[in-house]
mmCIF file of C-alpha atoms and ligand atoms in Angstrom:
data_model
loop_
_atom_site.group_PDB
_atom_site.id
_atom_site.type_symbol
_atom_site.label_atom_id
_atom_site.label_comp_id
_atom_site.label_asym_id
_atom_site.label_seq_id
_atom_site.Cartn_x
_atom_site.Cartn_y
_atom_site.Cartn_z
ATOM 1 C CA MET M 1 21.633 18.490 -20.992
ATOM 2 C CA SER M 2 20.108 17.006 -17.802
ATOM 3 C CA LYS M 3 15.519 17.288 -18.012
ATOM 4 C CA GLN M 4 13.767 19.865 -16.639
ATOM 5 C CA PRO M 5 12.025 18.327 -13.242
ATOM 6 C CA TYR M 6 8.930 16.948 -13.789
ATOM 7 C CA ARG M 7 6.086 19.296 -11.638
ATOM 8 C CA VAL M 8 3.821 17.529 -9.857
ATOM 9 C CA ALA M 9 1.188 18.654 -7.890
ATOM 10 C CA VAL M 10 0.800 17.349 -3.898
ATOM 11 C CA ILE M 11 -2.952 17.306 -2.059
ATOM 12 C CA GLY M 12 -2.117 14.875 0.667
ATOM 13 C CA GLY M 13 -6.140 16.114 1.872
ATOM 14 C CA ASP M 14 -6.767 14.587 5.903
ATOM 15 C CA ASP M 15 -6.172 12.176 8.202
ATOM 16 C CA ILE M 16 -3.711 9.424 7.231
ATOM 17 C CA GLY M 17 -3.922 11.363 3.307
ATOM 18 C CA PRO M 18 -1.100 13.876 3.974
ATOM 19 C CA GLU M 19 0.861 10.674 5.722
ATOM 20 C CA VAL M 20 0.631 8.309 2.997
ATOM 21 C CA THR M 21 1.223 11.500 0.086
ATOM 22 C CA ALA M 22 4.371 12.087 1.988
ATOM 23 C CA ALA M 23 5.484 8.249 2.198
ATOM 24 C CA ALA M 24 5.269 8.668 -1.711
ATOM 25 C CA GLN M 25 6.901 11.558 -2.147
ATOM 26 C CA LYS M 26 9.699 10.187 -0.193
ATOM 27 C CA VAL M 27 9.888 7.364 -2.651
ATOM 28 C CA LEU M 28 9.964 9.119 -5.734
ATOM 29 C CA GLU M 29 12.538 11.895 -4.232
ATOM 30 C CA ALA M 30 14.777 8.308 -3.757
ATOM 31 C CA THR M 31 14.285 7.191 -7.720
ATOM 32 C CA GLY M 32 16.593 10.048 -8.555
ATOM 33 C CA VAL M 33 14.440 11.532 -10.986
ATOM 34 C CA ALA M 34 14.147 14.809 -10.748
ATOM 35 C CA PHE M 35 10.729 16.415 -9.733
ATOM 36 C CA ASP M 36 9.092 19.667 -8.391
ATOM 37 C CA PHE M 37 7.011 19.331 -6.387
ATOM 38 C CA SER M 38 4.245 21.409 -4.959
ATOM 39 C CA HIS M 39 1.810 21.419 -2.196
ATOM 40 C CA PHE M 40 -1.954 22.250 -1.728
ATOM 41 C CA ASP M 41 -4.763 22.072 0.625
ATOM 42 C CA ALA M 42 -8.312 20.461 0.689
ATOM 43 C CA GLY M 43 -10.475 18.406 2.863
ATOM 44 C CA ASP M 44 -12.739 19.412 5.750
ATOM 45 C CA ALA M 45 -9.465 20.733 7.853
ATOM 46 C CA CYS M 46 -8.948 23.279 4.294
ATOM 47 C CA LEU M 47 -13.220 24.008 4.467
ATOM 48 C CA ALA M 48 -12.798 24.829 8.056
ATOM 49 C CA ARG M 49 -10.180 26.933 7.900
ATOM 50 C CA THR M 50 -10.567 28.678 5.158
ATOM 51 C CA GLY M 51 -14.513 27.766 4.199
ATOM 52 C CA ARG M 52 -13.446 26.140 1.187
ATOM 53 C CA ALA M 53 -13.194 21.830 0.841
ATOM 54 C CA LEU M 54 -11.370 22.681 -2.795
ATOM 55 C CA PRO M 55 -10.164 25.776 -2.884
ATOM 56 C CA GLN M 56 -8.818 28.153 -5.980
ATOM 57 C CA GLU M 57 -5.411 27.813 -5.598
ATOM 58 C CA THR M 58 -5.272 24.001 -5.435
ATOM 59 C CA LEU M 59 -7.545 23.376 -8.272
ATOM 60 C CA GLU M 60 -5.147 25.561 -10.738
ATOM 61 C CA GLY M 61 -2.097 23.587 -9.301
ATOM 62 C CA ALA M 62 -3.581 21.049 -10.276
ATOM 63 C CA LEU M 63 -4.731 22.033 -13.336
ATOM 64 C CA ALA M 64 -0.967 22.797 -14.118
ATOM 65 C CA ALA M 65 1.094 20.112 -12.629
ATOM 66 C CA GLN M 66 2.115 16.741 -14.901
ATOM 67 C CA GLY M 67 0.749 14.654 -12.538
ATOM 68 C CA VAL M 68 -1.699 14.734 -8.986
ATOM 69 C CA LEU M 69 -1.007 12.718 -6.525
ATOM 70 C CA PHE M 70 -3.717 12.887 -3.754
ATOM 71 C CA GLY M 71 -4.259 11.402 -0.621
ATOM 72 C CA ALA M 72 -7.530 11.180 0.834
ATOM 73 C CA ALA M 73 -10.671 13.859 1.943
ATOM 74 C CA GLY M 74 -12.500 13.055 4.939
ATOM 75 C CA ALA M 75 -16.279 14.069 4.662
ATOM 76 C CA SER M 76 -16.051 16.740 2.271
ATOM 77 C CA ALA M 77 -14.586 13.615 -0.125
ATOM 78 C CA ALA M 78 -16.968 14.232 -2.964
ATOM 79 C CA GLN M 79 -16.837 17.896 -3.024
ATOM 80 C CA VAL M 80 -12.636 17.970 -3.219
ATOM 81 C CA ILE M 81 -12.134 14.460 -5.527
ATOM 82 C CA LEU M 82 -15.675 14.325 -7.795
ATOM 83 C CA ARG M 83 -14.620 18.324 -8.312
ATOM 84 C CA LEU M 84 -11.306 17.327 -9.689
ATOM 85 C CA ARG M 85 -11.687 14.237 -11.360
ATOM 86 C CA ALA M 86 -14.896 16.262 -13.298
ATOM 87 C CA GLU M 87 -11.710 19.609 -13.413
ATOM 88 C CA LEU M 88 -9.232 17.509 -14.395
ATOM 89 C CA GLY M 89 -11.273 16.171 -17.547
ATOM 90 C CA THR M 90 -10.321 12.681 -16.478
ATOM 91 C CA PHE M 91 -13.138 10.346 -17.311
ATOM 92 C CA VAL M 92 -11.547 6.441 -16.255
ATOM 93 C CA ASN M 93 -10.431 5.798 -12.562
ATOM 94 C CA VAL M 94 -8.078 2.683 -13.605
ATOM 95 C CA ARG M 95 -8.182 0.342 -10.255
ATOM 96 C CA PRO M 96 -5.827 -2.646 -10.589
ATOM 97 C CA SER M 97 -5.380 -5.171 -8.040
ATOM 98 C CA LYS M 98 -3.132 -7.898 -8.026
ATOM 99 C CA ALA M 99 -2.587 -10.592 -4.697
ATOM 100 C CA TYR M 100 1.019 -10.174 -3.558
ATOM 101 C CA GLN M 101 3.436 -12.602 -2.444
ATOM 102 C CA GLY M 102 3.955 -13.049 0.837
ATOM 103 C CA VAL M 103 0.715 -11.016 1.554
ATOM 104 C CA ALA M 104 -2.330 -13.363 3.493
ATOM 105 C CA CYS M 105 -5.263 -12.779 1.509
ATOM 106 C CA LEU M 106 -8.113 -14.773 0.020
ATOM 107 C CA HIS M 107 -6.885 -15.449 -3.907
ATOM 108 C CA PRO M 108 -3.478 -15.221 -4.360
ATOM 109 C CA ARG M 109 -4.305 -15.554 -7.823
ATOM 110 C CA THR M 110 -6.242 -12.176 -8.588
ATOM 111 C CA ASP M 111 -5.167 -9.994 -10.985
ATOM 112 C CA LEU M 112 -7.265 -7.888 -12.387
ATOM 113 C CA MET M 113 -8.146 -4.571 -13.488
ATOM 114 C CA ILE M 114 -11.243 -1.897 -13.068
ATOM 115 C CA MET M 115 -11.979 0.392 -15.910
ATOM 116 C CA ARG M 116 -14.155 3.003 -13.507
ATOM 117 C CA GLU M 117 -16.195 5.053 -15.920
ATOM 118 C CA ASN M 118 -15.417 8.609 -13.972
ATOM 119 C CA THR M 119 -18.015 11.384 -15.047
ATOM 120 C CA GLU M 120 -21.525 10.443 -15.033
ATOM 121 C CA CYS M 121 -24.098 7.375 -13.703
ATOM 122 C CA LEU M 122 -25.389 7.880 -10.229
ATOM 123 C CA TYR M 123 -22.440 10.381 -9.973
ATOM 124 C CA ALA M 124 -24.163 13.574 -11.950
ATOM 125 C CA GLY M 125 -25.212 14.981 -8.941
ATOM 126 C CA ILE M 126 -28.784 14.903 -9.784
ATOM 127 C CA GLU M 127 -31.123 15.024 -7.662
ATOM 128 C CA ALA M 128 -34.059 16.133 -6.852
ATOM 129 C CA THR M 129 -37.091 16.662 -3.918
ATOM 130 C CA LEU M 130 -40.391 15.493 -5.330
ATOM 131 C CA THR M 131 -41.681 15.814 -1.928
ATOM 132 C CA PRO M 132 -40.921 15.825 1.715
ATOM 133 C CA ASP M 133 -40.970 12.410 1.392
ATOM 134 C CA VAL M 134 -40.104 11.435 -1.756
ATOM 135 C CA VAL M 135 -36.770 12.359 -3.293
ATOM 136 C CA THR M 136 -34.754 11.067 -6.570
ATOM 137 C CA ALA M 137 -31.222 11.075 -8.210
ATOM 138 C CA THR M 138 -30.765 10.802 -11.997
ATOM 139 C CA ARG M 139 -28.462 8.153 -13.721
ATOM 140 C CA LEU M 140 -26.967 9.653 -16.402
ATOM 141 C CA ILE M 141 -25.175 7.358 -19.044
ATOM 142 C CA THR M 142 -24.054 8.810 -22.486
ATOM 143 C CA ALA M 143 -23.197 7.385 -25.725
ATOM 144 C CA GLN M 144 -19.834 9.212 -25.708
ATOM 145 C CA ALA M 145 -18.635 8.827 -22.085
ATOM 146 C CA SER M 146 -19.572 4.794 -22.139
ATOM 147 C CA GLU M 147 -18.024 4.436 -25.622
ATOM 148 C CA ARG M 148 -14.967 6.567 -24.310
ATOM 149 C CA ILE M 149 -14.265 4.158 -21.374
ATOM 150 C CA ALA M 150 -15.230 0.812 -23.495
ATOM 151 C CA ARG M 151 -12.366 1.846 -26.081
ATOM 152 C CA PHE M 152 -10.391 2.442 -23.289
ATOM 153 C CA ALA M 153 -10.518 -0.820 -21.673
ATOM 154 C CA PHE M 154 -10.471 -2.174 -25.158
ATOM 155 C CA GLU M 155 -7.075 -0.871 -26.301
ATOM 156 C CA HIS M 156 -5.911 -1.528 -22.744
ATOM 157 C CA ALA M 157 -6.612 -5.164 -23.007
ATOM 158 C CA ARG M 158 -5.441 -5.898 -26.707
ATOM 159 C CA ASP M 159 -2.131 -3.528 -25.764
ATOM 160 C CA HIS M 160 -1.846 -6.417 -22.082
ATOM 161 C CA GLY M 161 -1.873 -9.953 -24.249
ATOM 162 C CA ASN M 162 -5.484 -9.852 -25.363
ATOM 163 C CA GLN M 163 -7.032 -9.811 -22.017
ATOM 164 C CA LYS M 164 -10.324 -10.557 -21.866
ATOM 165 C CA VAL M 165 -12.968 -7.389 -20.987
ATOM 166 C CA THR M 166 -15.636 -7.599 -19.067
ATOM 167 C CA ALA M 167 -18.759 -5.416 -19.355
ATOM 168 C CA VAL M 168 -20.210 -4.692 -15.759
ATOM 169 C CA HIS M 169 -24.072 -4.325 -15.720
ATOM 170 C CA LYS M 170 -27.442 -3.873 -14.636
ATOM 171 C CA ASN M 171 -29.241 -4.245 -18.018
ATOM 172 C CA ASN M 172 -32.226 -6.606 -16.406
ATOM 173 C CA VAL M 173 -33.451 -3.758 -14.795
ATOM 174 C CA LEU M 174 -31.600 -0.170 -15.560
ATOM 175 C CA ILE M 175 -32.684 -0.807 -19.040
ATOM 176 C CA LYS M 176 -32.172 2.298 -20.792
ATOM 177 C CA THR M 177 -29.140 3.395 -19.111
ATOM 178 C CA ASP M 178 -27.133 -0.113 -19.417
ATOM 179 C CA GLY M 179 -28.994 -0.773 -22.805
ATOM 180 C CA LEU M 180 -26.878 2.663 -23.734
ATOM 181 C CA PHE M 181 -23.889 1.466 -21.521
ATOM 182 C CA LEU M 182 -24.152 -1.892 -23.566
ATOM 183 C CA LYS M 183 -24.194 -0.953 -27.022
ATOM 184 C CA MET M 184 -21.306 1.523 -26.529
ATOM 185 C CA CYS M 185 -19.456 -1.161 -25.435
ATOM 186 C CA ARG M 186 -20.470 -4.030 -28.073
ATOM 187 C CA GLN M 187 -19.953 -1.706 -31.078
ATOM 188 C CA VAL M 188 -16.725 -1.200 -28.935
ATOM 189 C CA ALA M 189 -15.746 -4.813 -29.027
ATOM 190 C CA SER M 190 -16.422 -5.204 -32.478
ATOM 191 C CA GLU M 191 -13.612 -2.903 -33.465
ATOM 192 C CA PHE M 192 -11.513 -5.343 -31.856
ATOM 193 C CA PRO M 193 -12.089 -8.818 -32.866
ATOM 194 C CA GLY M 194 -8.807 -10.622 -31.003
ATOM 195 C CA VAL M 195 -9.990 -9.624 -27.131
ATOM 196 C CA PRO M 196 -12.245 -12.139 -25.372
ATOM 197 C CA TYR M 197 -15.752 -10.346 -24.600
ATOM 198 C CA GLU M 198 -18.244 -11.019 -21.726
ATOM 199 C CA GLU M 199 -20.904 -9.233 -20.375
ATOM 200 C CA ALA M 200 -22.240 -10.017 -16.700
ATOM 201 C CA LEU M 201 -24.492 -8.600 -14.419
ATOM 202 C CA VAL M 202 -23.439 -6.642 -11.332
ATOM 203 C CA ASP M 203 -24.306 -9.168 -8.859
ATOM 204 C CA SER M 204 -23.666 -12.213 -10.157
ATOM 205 C CA VAL M 205 -19.890 -10.684 -10.725
ATOM 206 C CA ALA M 206 -19.711 -9.802 -6.692
ATOM 207 C CA MET M 207 -20.085 -13.330 -5.709
ATOM 208 C CA ARG M 208 -17.529 -14.570 -9.048
ATOM 209 C CA MET M 209 -14.928 -11.897 -7.378
ATOM 210 C CA VAL M 210 -15.473 -13.747 -4.160
ATOM 211 C CA MET M 211 -15.070 -17.450 -5.775
ATOM 212 C CA LYS M 212 -13.224 -16.587 -8.302
ATOM 213 C CA PRO M 213 -11.229 -13.916 -9.209
ATOM 214 C CA GLU M 214 -8.812 -15.091 -11.969
ATOM 215 C CA GLN M 215 -12.031 -15.387 -14.344
ATOM 216 C CA PHE M 216 -11.533 -11.238 -14.375
ATOM 217 C CA GLN M 217 -8.844 -9.563 -16.151
ATOM 218 C CA VAL M 218 -9.973 -6.302 -17.708
ATOM 219 C CA MET M 219 -13.274 -5.297 -16.363
ATOM 220 C CA VAL M 220 -15.018 -1.944 -17.343
ATOM 221 C CA THR M 221 -18.124 -0.391 -15.745
ATOM 222 C CA THR M 222 -20.141 2.197 -14.130
ATOM 223 C CA ASN M 223 -19.269 4.641 -12.020
ATOM 224 C CA LEU M 224 -21.249 3.488 -8.586
ATOM 225 C CA PHE M 225 -20.569 -0.135 -9.702
ATOM 226 C CA GLY M 226 -16.924 0.818 -10.270
ATOM 227 C CA ASP M 227 -16.381 2.148 -6.916
ATOM 228 C CA ILE M 228 -18.463 -0.838 -5.046
ATOM 229 C CA LEU M 229 -16.347 -3.635 -6.993
ATOM 230 C CA SER M 230 -12.749 -1.747 -6.489
ATOM 231 C CA ASP M 231 -12.987 -2.044 -2.918
ATOM 232 C CA LEU M 232 -14.291 -5.248 -2.983
ATOM 233 C CA ALA M 233 -10.726 -6.272 -4.916
ATOM 234 C CA ALA M 234 -9.372 -4.426 -2.217
ATOM 235 C CA GLY M 235 -10.533 -6.611 0.038
ATOM 236 C CA LEU M 236 -9.912 -10.507 -2.061
ATOM 237 C CA ILE M 237 -5.587 -8.977 -2.352
ATOM 238 C CA GLY M 238 -5.395 -7.991 1.715
ATOM 239 C CA GLY M 239 -6.997 -5.006 1.688
ATOM 240 C CA LEU M 240 -7.078 -1.151 0.527
ATOM 241 C CA GLY M 241 -3.839 -0.077 1.923
ATOM 242 C CA LEU M 242 -2.535 -2.120 -1.013
ATOM 243 C CA CYS M 243 -4.551 -0.748 -3.949
ATOM 244 C CA PRO M 244 -3.159 2.658 -6.148
ATOM 245 C CA SER M 245 -5.640 4.154 -8.840
ATOM 246 C CA ALA M 246 -4.990 6.492 -11.730
ATOM 247 C CA ASN M 247 -7.501 8.956 -12.832
ATOM 248 C CA LEU M 248 -7.167 9.540 -16.921
ATOM 249 C CA GLY M 249 -7.749 12.181 -19.339
ATOM 250 C CA PRO M 250 -6.773 14.397 -22.655
ATOM 251 C CA LYS M 251 -4.770 16.197 -20.199
ATOM 252 C CA HIS M 252 -4.603 16.332 -17.002
ATOM 253 C CA ALA M 253 -3.995 12.712 -14.124
ATOM 254 C CA LEU M 254 -4.234 12.319 -10.123
ATOM 255 C CA PHE M 255 -3.146 9.391 -9.001
ATOM 256 C CA GLU M 256 -4.649 8.410 -5.426
ATOM 257 C CA PRO M 257 -5.501 5.399 -3.280
ATOM 258 C CA VAL M 258 -8.847 3.266 -3.754
ATOM 259 C CA HIS M 259 -9.109 4.065 0.648
ATOM 260 C CA GLY M 260 -10.173 6.951 1.858
ATOM 261 C CA SER M 261 -8.812 9.284 5.097
ATOM 262 C CA ALA M 262 -8.987 6.318 7.593
ATOM 263 C CA PRO M 263 -9.450 8.302 10.749
ATOM 264 C CA ASP M 264 -9.923 5.603 12.903
ATOM 265 C CA ILE M 265 -5.830 5.331 12.250
ATOM 266 C CA ALA M 266 -5.041 8.775 11.581
ATOM 267 C CA GLY M 267 -1.526 10.216 13.537
ATOM 268 C CA GLN M 268 -0.498 6.958 14.517
ATOM 269 C CA GLY M 269 2.216 6.336 12.093
ATOM 270 C CA LYS M 270 0.523 3.299 10.698
ATOM 271 C CA ALA M 271 -1.314 3.987 7.884
ATOM 272 C CA ASN M 272 0.197 1.312 5.518
ATOM 273 C CA PRO M 273 1.597 3.732 2.506
ATOM 274 C CA THR M 274 1.925 1.122 -0.256
ATOM 275 C CA ALA M 275 -1.395 2.237 -2.232
ATOM 276 C CA ALA M 276 0.163 5.591 -2.290
ATOM 277 C CA ILE M 277 3.349 4.801 -3.567
ATOM 278 C CA LEU M 278 1.894 2.357 -6.129
ATOM 279 C CA CYS M 279 0.218 5.176 -7.202
ATOM 280 C CA ALA M 280 3.923 7.056 -7.121
ATOM 281 C CA ALA M 281 4.677 4.005 -10.055
ATOM 282 C CA MET M 282 2.088 4.726 -11.956
ATOM 283 C CA LEU M 283 2.714 8.915 -12.248
ATOM 284 C CA LEU M 284 6.231 7.249 -13.543
ATOM 285 C CA GLY M 285 4.819 5.291 -15.957
ATOM 286 C CA HIS M 286 2.778 8.446 -17.107
ATOM 287 C CA LEU M 287 5.633 10.309 -17.349
ATOM 288 C CA GLY M 288 7.261 7.519 -19.545
ATOM 289 C CA GLU M 289 9.680 6.814 -16.571
ATOM 290 C CA ASP M 290 8.353 3.609 -17.257
ATOM 291 C CA LYS M 291 11.629 1.493 -16.225
ATOM 292 C CA THR M 292 11.593 3.249 -12.883
ATOM 293 C CA ALA M 293 8.128 2.618 -12.368
ATOM 294 C CA ALA M 294 9.297 -0.754 -12.746
ATOM 295 C CA ARG M 295 11.965 -0.274 -10.492
ATOM 296 C CA VAL M 296 9.273 1.018 -7.485
ATOM 297 C CA GLU M 297 6.992 -1.816 -8.170
ATOM 298 C CA ALA M 298 9.868 -4.859 -7.864
ATOM 299 C CA ALA M 299 10.750 -2.671 -4.370
ATOM 300 C CA VAL M 300 6.975 -2.902 -2.964
ATOM 301 C CA GLU M 301 6.766 -6.354 -4.305
ATOM 302 C CA ALA M 302 10.264 -7.083 -1.902
ATOM 303 C CA CYS M 303 9.362 -5.361 0.631
ATOM 304 C CA LEU M 304 5.639 -7.456 0.794
ATOM 305 C CA ALA M 305 7.500 -10.582 0.310
ATOM 306 C CA ALA M 306 9.655 -10.169 3.422
ATOM 307 C CA GLY M 307 7.022 -8.718 5.591
ATOM 308 C CA GLU M 308 8.464 -5.484 5.803
ATOM 309 C CA VAL M 309 4.984 -3.839 5.918
ATOM 310 C CA THR M 310 2.606 -1.966 8.621
ATOM 311 C CA THR M 311 1.076 -3.728 10.776
ATOM 312 C CA ASP M 312 -2.694 -3.743 8.679
ATOM 313 C CA LEU M 313 -0.847 -7.026 7.086
ATOM 314 C CA GLY M 314 0.442 -8.483 9.897
ATOM 315 C CA GLY M 315 3.926 -6.125 10.288
ATOM 316 C CA GLN M 316 5.225 -4.157 12.393
ATOM 317 C CA LEU M 317 6.756 -0.897 10.418
ATOM 318 C CA SER M 318 5.501 2.628 10.787
ATOM 319 C CA THR M 319 4.579 4.300 7.373
ATOM 320 C CA GLU M 320 7.722 6.164 7.541
ATOM 321 C CA GLN M 321 9.642 2.423 8.263
ATOM 322 C CA ALA M 322 8.141 1.501 5.116
ATOM 323 C CA ALA M 323 8.435 4.142 3.063
ATOM 324 C CA GLN M 324 12.104 3.358 3.776
ATOM 325 C CA ALA M 325 11.731 0.266 3.074
ATOM 326 C CA VAL M 326 10.537 0.347 0.194
ATOM 327 C CA ILE M 327 13.493 3.265 -1.096
ATOM 328 C CA ALA M 328 16.259 0.696 1.016
ATOM 329 C CA ARG M 329 15.490 -2.021 -1.984
ATOM 330 C CA LEU M 330 14.888 0.523 -4.719
ATOM 331 C CA GLY M 331 18.603 -0.186 -5.978
HETATM 332 P P1 NAD S 1 -11.570 4.495 4.283
HETATM 333 O O1 NAD S 1 -10.660 3.268 3.328
HETATM 334 O O2 NAD S 1 -10.960 5.248 4.943
HETATM 335 O O3 NAD S 1 -11.190 3.466 5.597
HETATM 336 C C1 NAD S 1 -11.656 1.668 5.669
HETATM 337 C C2 NAD S 1 -11.180 1.026 6.304
HETATM 338 O O4 NAD S 1 -9.107 0.762 5.811
HETATM 339 C C3 NAD S 1 -10.802 1.611 7.963
HETATM 340 O O5 NAD S 1 -10.844 0.470 8.716
HETATM 341 C C4 NAD S 1 -9.199 2.152 7.542
HETATM 342 O O6 NAD S 1 -8.385 2.329 8.805
HETATM 343 C C5 NAD S 1 -8.357 0.892 6.576
HETATM 344 N N1 NAD S 1 -7.450 1.745 5.916
HETATM 345 C C6 NAD S 1 -7.699 2.430 4.704
HETATM 346 N N2 NAD S 1 -6.678 2.536 4.635
HETATM 347 C C7 NAD S 1 -5.985 2.026 5.099
HETATM 348 C C8 NAD S 1 -4.291 2.296 4.585
HETATM 349 N N3 NAD S 1 -3.972 3.323 3.878
HETATM 350 N N4 NAD S 1 -3.918 1.505 5.909
HETATM 351 C C9 NAD S 1 -4.197 0.631 6.779
HETATM 352 N N5 NAD S 1 -5.540 0.893 6.928
HETATM 353 C C10 NAD S 1 -5.996 1.520 6.065
HETATM 354 O O7 NAD S 1 -13.247 4.065 4.304
HETATM 355 P P2 NAD S 1 -13.902 4.628 5.314
HETATM 356 O O8 NAD S 1 -13.682 4.680 6.823
HETATM 357 O O9 NAD S 1 -15.220 4.513 5.061
HETATM 358 O O10 NAD S 1 -14.146 6.375 5.041
HETATM 359 C C11 NAD S 1 -13.478 7.144 5.714
HETATM 360 C C12 NAD S 1 -13.349 8.527 5.514
HETATM 361 O O11 NAD S 1 -12.508 8.803 4.177
HETATM 362 C C13 NAD S 1 -14.937 9.374 4.949
HETATM 363 O O12 NAD S 1 -14.846 10.262 5.427
HETATM 364 C C14 NAD S 1 -14.817 9.142 3.521
HETATM 365 O O13 NAD S 1 -15.719 10.190 3.244
HETATM 366 C C15 NAD S 1 -13.455 9.382 3.496
HETATM 367 N N6 NAD S 1 -13.714 8.451 1.756
HETATM 368 C C16 NAD S 1 -12.234 9.045 1.241
HETATM 369 C C17 NAD S 1 -11.673 9.168 -0.224
HETATM 370 C C18 NAD S 1 -11.189 9.751 -0.776
HETATM 371 O O14 NAD S 1 -10.473 11.281 -0.138
HETATM 372 N N7 NAD S 1 -10.281 9.317 -1.888
HETATM 373 C C19 NAD S 1 -12.466 7.472 -0.574
HETATM 374 C C20 NAD S 1 -12.932 7.073 -0.188
HETATM 375 C C21 NAD S 1 -13.409 7.472 1.298
HETATM 376 C C1 IPM S 2 -13.485 6.633 -4.093
HETATM 377 C C2 IPM S 2 -14.021 7.143 -2.748
HETATM 378 C C3 IPM S 2 -15.017 8.457 -3.836
HETATM 379 C C4 IPM S 2 -16.025 7.746 -4.832
HETATM 380 C C5 IPM S 2 -15.258 9.330 -2.506
HETATM 381 C C6 IPM S 2 -15.070 9.665 -1.664
HETATM 382 C C7 IPM S 2 -16.311 10.257 -3.205
HETATM 383 O O1 IPM S 2 -14.885 5.946 -2.379
HETATM 384 O O2 IPM S 2 -12.366 6.811 -4.588
HETATM 385 O O3 IPM S 2 -13.445 4.951 -4.473
HETATM 386 O O4 IPM S 2 -16.789 7.360 -4.581
HETATM 387 O O5 IPM S 2 -15.573 7.919 -6.065
HETATM 388 MN MN1 MN S 3 -14.607 4.381 -3.133
#
């Protein structure tokens, strides 16, 4: 008996968002795995049309799916993606950055994974106006969320040959919040004696990533540092068009490129679909279709190595042609 198709919700969003999710969907359709895609609206255009950046129907569609493919939203991105991450209970944002053969980049030996805490820190949305001239933002850190992300990072490191875990913090200034974050990281580290563990200040980590990124394997950090360092990591390997991410929780999973809606290149067929296609590969892995996930990754790697790429990587292909090139190499 054939398997039931996987139910996937696609939320393209704004600008290049729908262009890259369409490319990812085409690649998924070409794998031979059965999918049932449903499309939902969100973002700036949706806000202008309906008064809501994230309509209830979209939220329900995401909650009902076995996996969500998200593109990007524009100015309303925070309203859309932060709410989706929260409502789906995705406590970690997994952001791999790996240098690819054939792609000109600063550091060909980069192969790291940022485990970004996804629910708190300065993203908790606790801001206040004390006086018209004095405003505050509260950095929320809890033992529970810190322990959960640390455990996720250590389990991943253990399951991948005892890779080194680096906890990235700013405990010399953020004494209480990063003090608690590190306390929980250390507590979890003690349960994984086989996994090498280090702690490093975020400013020096930024420098070390630029100078010698091969020092890092699994990086675990709070929400805002993870946001910033993941764009830095994208820069190391050749740009934002290459970096996927997975928002994971106990019940739901949402996959999105690290990049935004890139309004500067929207509508021109120029967007690099690689990040979105690698999101599709991560979705396949999440669904247990590991072999197909590996096939998609191998096809992407072959295209990158052969220069079958979009203009941001020095190639000549359009978004659609780049997706077709991956499909042609799926085998
Ligand atoms: P951005 O990531 O959209 O773009 C930064 C630069 O990288 C631009 O020059 C862009 O052309 C380029 N770029 C990004 N993705 C690319 C791709 N796939 N192929 C080729 N080039 C690519 O960041 P930004 O310009 O700071 O933000 C633009 C908008 O996106 C803002 O409104 C922001 O709020 C939003 N944003 C949304 C998300 C999201 O929805 N998850 C994430 C980040 C930013
Ligand atoms: C990202 C984005 C989002 C974030 C924004 C758009 C809210 O920058 O996914 O990296 O800060 O998490
Ligand atoms: Mn970001």
